[in-house]
Amino acid sequence: MTLKFRCPAELEGKIPPPVPATLGLPGWLKAMPTQAFNAINMRDEDTVKRCPPFVDAMTCGFLLPLICDLKVENGEITWDNDIPPGGELDFPRSPVGFHDESQVKGSPLFEPDRFVIKFHNLWTIEAPEGYALFFTHPVNRLDLPFTTLSGLVDCDRFRDSWIHFPAHWHNKEFSGVLPKGTPVVQCLPVKRDNWVAETAALTPDETQRVHELTKKISREPGLYRRQFRA
């Protein structure tokens, strides 16, 4: 299965391309220990670095990067990029834009006299027939000073224009440079299907299976990774 990312011809090689999320793991995850001392249980235990669901979520799909450095100082965002001034297509030359506060009025994002930023994306994205793309904040990236808002786009149909990414800049104390290439959004293909929820009580046989697997997990660390991980 292929996602097709296309940019204006004059930008090819001048803006960072989307990357598989497997190649965009943060330095803190790579540096953190696989085990740490649990003061409650009085023993070393696995950290989230050894938690397959935690890591698999971070490595799923693709990451779209910031197109140039952002300098943040005293609440102001500035930048300097080398995007060509001309071109056949009209597209934003700035890495970020803004939404007026009125667009989030009534939501938890609303703050008087405070914009919602918008990361500009200069790649069109085409998904295979029957697939949408779920765009969200890079998974488990609580270290980033912003939180990208989530959205679902039918990119098998909407594939000939830009999709930009609103974000809440939650770290008001951040001062410094957010470097070019910082992941600003994670995109995950979602197959469109009609789903229904079915609920039922566990049968005696199912209850026994749950009991056995739960006990086995407690006895054998890493069982999910060895037997159940796809």
mmCIF file of C-alpha atoms in Angstrom:
data_model
loop_
_atom_site.group_PDB
_atom_site.id
_atom_site.type_symbol
_atom_site.label_atom_id
_atom_site.label_comp_id
_atom_site.label_asym_id
_atom_site.label_seq_id
_atom_site.Cartn_x
_atom_site.Cartn_y
_atom_site.Cartn_z
ATOM 1 C CA MET A 1 0.000 0.000 0.000
ATOM 2 C CA THR A 2 1.323 3.435 -0.943
ATOM 3 C CA LEU A 3 0.685 7.003 0.181
ATOM 4 C CA LYS A 4 1.726 9.499 -2.488
ATOM 5 C CA PHE A 5 3.206 12.767 -1.232
ATOM 6 C CA ARG A 6 3.718 15.471 -3.879
ATOM 7 C CA CYS A 7 5.127 18.988 -3.589
ATOM 8 C CA PRO A 8 5.446 21.875 -6.072
ATOM 9 C CA ALA A 9 8.356 21.246 -8.432
ATOM 10 C CA GLU A 10 10.313 24.275 -7.203
ATOM 11 C CA LEU A 11 10.211 22.944 -3.634
ATOM 12 C CA GLU A 12 11.537 19.483 -4.377
ATOM 13 C CA GLY A 13 14.714 19.014 -2.350
ATOM 14 C CA LYS A 14 14.176 22.308 -0.509
ATOM 15 C CA ILE A 15 11.653 21.167 2.102
ATOM 16 C CA PRO A 16 12.025 18.069 4.283
ATOM 17 C CA PRO A 17 9.955 15.127 3.047
ATOM 18 C CA PRO A 18 7.526 13.062 5.114
ATOM 19 C CA VAL A 19 9.263 10.130 6.771
ATOM 20 C CA PRO A 20 8.100 6.739 8.019
ATOM 21 C CA ALA A 21 7.413 7.130 11.728
ATOM 22 C CA THR A 22 9.910 4.326 12.398
ATOM 23 C CA LEU A 23 12.657 6.766 11.372
ATOM 24 C CA GLY A 24 11.416 9.620 13.544
ATOM 25 C CA LEU A 25 11.734 8.256 17.071
ATOM 26 C CA PRO A 26 12.843 10.953 19.526
ATOM 27 C CA GLY A 27 16.236 10.958 21.193
ATOM 28 C CA TRP A 28 14.754 10.573 24.664
ATOM 29 C CA LEU A 29 13.179 7.210 23.740
ATOM 30 C CA LYS A 30 16.452 5.939 22.304
ATOM 31 C CA ALA A 31 18.385 7.115 25.380
ATOM 32 C CA MET A 32 16.024 5.974 28.120
ATOM 33 C CA PRO A 33 16.733 2.703 29.963
ATOM 34 C CA THR A 34 14.809 -0.473 29.210
ATOM 35 C CA GLN A 35 14.424 -1.127 32.943
ATOM 36 C CA ALA A 36 14.204 1.062 36.052
ATOM 37 C CA PHE A 37 13.876 0.405 39.773
ATOM 38 C CA ASN A 38 10.277 0.266 40.999
ATOM 39 C CA ALA A 39 10.315 1.563 44.574
ATOM 40 C CA ILE A 40 6.852 0.107 45.259
ATOM 41 C CA ASN A 41 7.657 -3.441 44.151
ATOM 42 C CA MET A 42 11.322 -3.135 45.202
ATOM 43 C CA ARG A 43 12.720 -4.516 41.941
ATOM 44 C CA ASP A 44 13.793 -3.511 38.459
ATOM 45 C CA GLU A 45 10.931 -3.521 35.956
ATOM 46 C CA ASP A 46 10.517 -2.745 32.262
ATOM 47 C CA THR A 47 10.016 0.866 31.192
ATOM 48 C CA VAL A 48 7.729 1.999 28.353
ATOM 49 C CA LYS A 49 10.679 1.474 26.027
ATOM 50 C CA ARG A 50 9.841 -2.239 26.273
ATOM 51 C CA CYS A 51 6.089 -1.716 25.915
ATOM 52 C CA PRO A 52 5.175 -2.797 22.353
ATOM 53 C CA PRO A 53 1.847 -0.877 22.190
ATOM 54 C CA PHE A 54 3.606 2.333 23.313
ATOM 55 C CA VAL A 55 6.399 2.005 20.737
ATOM 56 C CA ASP A 56 4.229 0.575 17.940
ATOM 57 C CA ALA A 57 1.906 3.583 18.167
ATOM 58 C CA MET A 58 4.901 5.902 17.796
ATOM 59 C CA THR A 59 6.223 4.018 14.748
ATOM 60 C CA CYS A 60 2.921 3.699 12.883
ATOM 61 C CA GLY A 61 2.302 5.695 9.712
ATOM 62 C CA PHE A 62 4.262 8.752 8.630
ATOM 63 C CA LEU A 63 5.521 11.979 10.199
ATOM 64 C CA LEU A 64 5.303 15.339 8.458
ATOM 65 C CA PRO A 65 8.116 17.708 9.443
ATOM 66 C CA LEU A 66 8.410 21.415 10.133
ATOM 67 C CA ILE A 67 9.660 23.064 6.924
ATOM 68 C CA CYS A 68 12.171 25.445 8.564
ATOM 69 C CA ASP A 69 13.488 26.590 11.954
ATOM 70 C CA LEU A 70 11.052 28.477 14.189
ATOM 71 C CA LYS A 71 12.517 30.919 16.679
ATOM 72 C CA VAL A 72 10.325 31.527 19.707
ATOM 73 C CA GLU A 73 11.135 34.411 22.025
ATOM 74 C CA ASN A 74 8.908 36.410 24.394
ATOM 75 C CA GLY A 75 5.802 34.904 22.863
ATOM 76 C CA GLU A 76 6.818 35.836 19.296
ATOM 77 C CA ILE A 77 7.488 33.342 16.505
ATOM 78 C CA THR A 78 9.904 34.260 13.724
ATOM 79 C CA TRP A 79 11.576 32.300 10.936
ATOM 80 C CA ASP A 80 13.872 32.540 7.949
ATOM 81 C CA ASN A 81 13.495 30.096 5.078
ATOM 82 C CA ASP A 82 14.722 29.735 1.518
ATOM 83 C CA ILE A 83 11.455 28.816 -0.169
ATOM 84 C CA PRO A 84 11.469 30.253 -3.730
ATOM 85 C CA PRO A 85 9.296 33.367 -4.160
ATOM 86 C CA GLY A 86 7.801 32.366 -7.525
ATOM 87 C CA GLY A 87 5.975 29.372 -8.940
ATOM 88 C CA GLU A 88 2.992 28.224 -10.912
ATOM 89 C CA LEU A 89 1.029 27.244 -7.800
ATOM 90 C CA ASP A 90 -0.070 29.563 -5.028
ATOM 91 C CA PHE A 91 1.085 28.159 -1.702
ATOM 92 C CA PRO A 92 2.110 29.671 1.648
ATOM 93 C CA ARG A 93 5.793 30.553 2.031
ATOM 94 C CA SER A 94 5.597 30.762 5.819
ATOM 95 C CA PRO A 95 5.944 27.656 7.992
ATOM 96 C CA VAL A 96 3.038 28.657 10.221
ATOM 97 C CA GLY A 97 -0.210 30.573 10.065
ATOM 98 C CA PHE A 98 -2.836 31.357 12.656
ATOM 99 C CA HIS A 99 -6.479 30.822 13.475
ATOM 100 C CA ASP A 100 -8.319 33.585 15.271
ATOM 101 C CA GLU A 101 -9.476 32.767 18.810
ATOM 102 C CA SER A 102 -13.105 32.950 17.638
ATOM 103 C CA GLN A 103 -12.709 29.649 15.791
ATOM 104 C CA VAL A 104 -12.293 27.742 19.041
ATOM 105 C CA LYS A 105 -14.672 29.779 21.190
ATOM 106 C CA GLY A 106 -16.630 27.483 23.509
ATOM 107 C CA SER A 107 -13.933 24.801 23.418
ATOM 108 C CA PRO A 108 -11.202 24.048 25.996
ATOM 109 C CA LEU A 109 -8.713 25.548 23.510
ATOM 110 C CA PHE A 110 -10.142 29.042 23.822
ATOM 111 C CA GLU A 111 -8.065 31.721 25.486
ATOM 112 C CA PRO A 112 -8.804 35.434 25.057
ATOM 113 C CA ASP A 113 -6.304 37.297 22.854
ATOM 114 C CA ARG A 114 -4.497 34.074 21.935
ATOM 115 C CA PHE A 115 -4.274 32.608 18.440
ATOM 116 C CA VAL A 116 -4.299 28.942 17.510
ATOM 117 C CA ILE A 117 -1.239 28.329 15.357
ATOM 118 C CA LYS A 118 -1.405 26.376 12.105
ATOM 119 C CA PHE A 119 1.524 24.432 10.679
ATOM 120 C CA HIS A 120 1.650 24.797 6.908
ATOM 121 C CA ASN A 121 2.050 21.612 4.908
ATOM 122 C CA LEU A 122 3.301 21.902 1.325
ATOM 123 C CA TRP A 123 2.699 18.278 0.332
ATOM 124 C CA THR A 124 -0.477 17.016 -1.286
ATOM 125 C CA ILE A 125 -1.331 13.534 -0.057
ATOM 126 C CA GLU A 126 -3.080 10.782 -2.006
ATOM 127 C CA ALA A 127 -4.304 7.660 -0.256
ATOM 128 C CA PRO A 128 -5.463 4.430 -1.936
ATOM 129 C CA GLU A 129 -9.138 4.098 -2.780
ATOM 130 C CA GLY A 130 -11.229 3.441 0.339
ATOM 131 C CA TYR A 131 -8.722 4.948 2.773
ATOM 132 C CA ALA A 132 -8.813 8.101 4.846
ATOM 133 C CA LEU A 133 -5.898 9.563 6.789
ATOM 134 C CA PHE A 134 -6.050 10.255 10.498
ATOM 135 C CA PHE A 135 -3.831 13.237 11.321
ATOM 136 C CA THR A 136 -2.863 13.700 14.951
ATOM 137 C CA HIS A 137 -0.151 14.988 17.248
ATOM 138 C CA PRO A 138 2.991 12.844 17.003
ATOM 139 C CA VAL A 139 2.119 9.972 19.317
ATOM 140 C CA ASN A 140 3.525 10.141 22.875
ATOM 141 C CA ARG A 141 5.523 13.273 22.033
ATOM 142 C CA LEU A 142 4.676 15.158 25.224
ATOM 143 C CA ASP A 143 8.087 16.826 25.010
ATOM 144 C CA LEU A 144 6.979 19.076 22.150
ATOM 145 C CA PRO A 145 5.842 22.596 23.167
ATOM 146 C CA PHE A 146 2.668 22.345 21.057
ATOM 147 C CA THR A 147 -0.193 19.884 20.631
ATOM 148 C CA THR A 148 -1.408 19.316 17.082
ATOM 149 C CA LEU A 149 -5.170 18.930 16.810
ATOM 150 C CA SER A 150 -6.535 15.704 15.344
ATOM 151 C CA GLY A 151 -8.493 15.404 12.123
ATOM 152 C CA LEU A 152 -9.660 12.795 9.626
ATOM 153 C CA VAL A 153 -9.419 13.535 5.878
ATOM 154 C CA ASP A 154 -10.656 11.387 2.978
ATOM 155 C CA CYS A 155 -7.374 11.622 1.095
ATOM 156 C CA ASP A 156 -8.399 9.131 -1.574
ATOM 157 C CA ARG A 157 -10.745 11.889 -2.786
ATOM 158 C CA PHE A 158 -9.251 15.094 -1.390
ATOM 159 C CA ARG A 159 -5.797 14.795 -2.874
ATOM 160 C CA ASP A 160 -5.175 17.896 -4.997
ATOM 161 C CA SER A 161 -4.752 20.587 -2.365
ATOM 162 C CA TRP A 162 -2.958 21.340 0.899
ATOM 163 C CA ILE A 163 -3.907 20.052 4.331
ATOM 164 C CA HIS A 164 -2.626 22.318 7.110
ATOM 165 C CA PHE A 165 -2.487 21.391 10.780
ATOM 166 C CA PRO A 166 -3.864 23.582 13.594
ATOM 167 C CA ALA A 167 -2.053 23.252 16.917
ATOM 168 C CA HIS A 168 -2.289 24.576 20.453
ATOM 169 C CA TRP A 169 0.988 26.056 21.676
ATOM 170 C CA HIS A 170 0.676 24.889 25.267
ATOM 171 C CA ASN A 171 4.176 25.671 26.577
ATOM 172 C CA LYS A 172 4.054 29.414 27.148
ATOM 173 C CA GLU A 173 7.492 29.307 28.765
ATOM 174 C CA PHE A 174 9.221 27.835 25.721
ATOM 175 C CA SER A 175 12.057 29.994 24.427
ATOM 176 C CA GLY A 176 14.487 28.930 21.744
ATOM 177 C CA VAL A 177 14.465 27.273 18.351
ATOM 178 C CA LEU A 178 12.123 24.564 17.164
ATOM 179 C CA PRO A 179 14.350 23.044 14.466
ATOM 180 C CA LYS A 180 13.507 22.292 10.865
ATOM 181 C CA GLY A 181 12.418 18.672 10.566
ATOM 182 C CA THR A 182 10.635 18.545 13.941
ATOM 183 C CA PRO A 183 7.601 16.284 13.432
ATOM 184 C CA VAL A 184 4.432 18.357 13.634
ATOM 185 C CA VAL A 185 1.852 15.710 12.761
ATOM 186 C CA GLN A 186 1.551 11.935 12.426
ATOM 187 C CA CYS A 187 -0.660 10.516 9.688
ATOM 188 C CA LEU A 188 -2.143 7.032 9.848
ATOM 189 C CA PRO A 189 -4.125 5.345 7.068
ATOM 190 C CA VAL A 190 -7.628 4.291 8.095
ATOM 191 C CA LYS A 191 -9.754 2.010 5.928
ATOM 192 C CA ARG A 192 -13.319 3.207 5.688
ATOM 193 C CA ASP A 193 -15.659 0.487 6.959
ATOM 194 C CA ASN A 194 -18.996 0.416 8.706
ATOM 195 C CA TRP A 195 -18.328 -0.797 12.228
ATOM 196 C CA VAL A 196 -20.850 -1.856 14.856
ATOM 197 C CA ALA A 197 -20.237 -2.649 18.513
ATOM 198 C CA GLU A 198 -21.269 -6.033 19.874
ATOM 199 C CA THR A 199 -21.368 -6.644 23.625
ATOM 200 C CA ALA A 200 -21.791 -9.909 25.497
ATOM 201 C CA ALA A 201 -20.847 -11.591 28.762
ATOM 202 C CA LEU A 202 -17.824 -13.867 28.662
ATOM 203 C CA THR A 203 -18.745 -17.525 28.245
ATOM 204 C CA PRO A 204 -17.219 -20.036 30.682
ATOM 205 C CA ASP A 205 -14.691 -21.049 28.001
ATOM 206 C CA GLU A 206 -13.751 -17.429 27.296
ATOM 207 C CA THR A 207 -13.491 -16.728 31.009
ATOM 208 C CA GLN A 208 -11.027 -19.600 31.391
ATOM 209 C CA ARG A 209 -8.927 -18.329 28.468
ATOM 210 C CA VAL A 210 -8.789 -14.837 29.956
ATOM 211 C CA HIS A 211 -7.797 -16.261 33.320
ATOM 212 C CA GLU A 212 -5.027 -18.401 31.832
ATOM 213 C CA LEU A 213 -3.589 -15.637 29.652
ATOM 214 C CA THR A 214 -3.677 -13.087 32.474
ATOM 215 C CA LYS A 215 -1.733 -15.444 34.745
ATOM 216 C CA LYS A 216 0.700 -16.298 31.966
ATOM 217 C CA ILE A 217 1.404 -12.614 31.276
ATOM 218 C CA SER A 218 2.264 -12.033 34.933
ATOM 219 C CA ARG A 219 4.649 -15.009 34.922
ATOM 220 C CA GLU A 220 6.369 -14.377 31.572
ATOM 221 C CA PRO A 221 7.584 -10.834 30.884
ATOM 222 C CA GLY A 222 7.529 -9.978 27.192
ATOM 223 C CA LEU A 223 4.843 -12.528 26.342
ATOM 224 C CA TYR A 224 2.846 -10.106 24.189
ATOM 225 C CA ARG A 225 5.954 -9.136 22.228
ATOM 226 C CA ARG A 226 6.886 -12.781 21.558
ATOM 227 C CA GLN A 227 3.489 -14.325 20.825
ATOM 228 C CA PHE A 228 0.987 -11.650 19.882
ATOM 229 C CA ARG A 229 2.790 -8.749 18.235
ATOM 230 C CA ALA A 230 2.168 -8.676 14.481
#
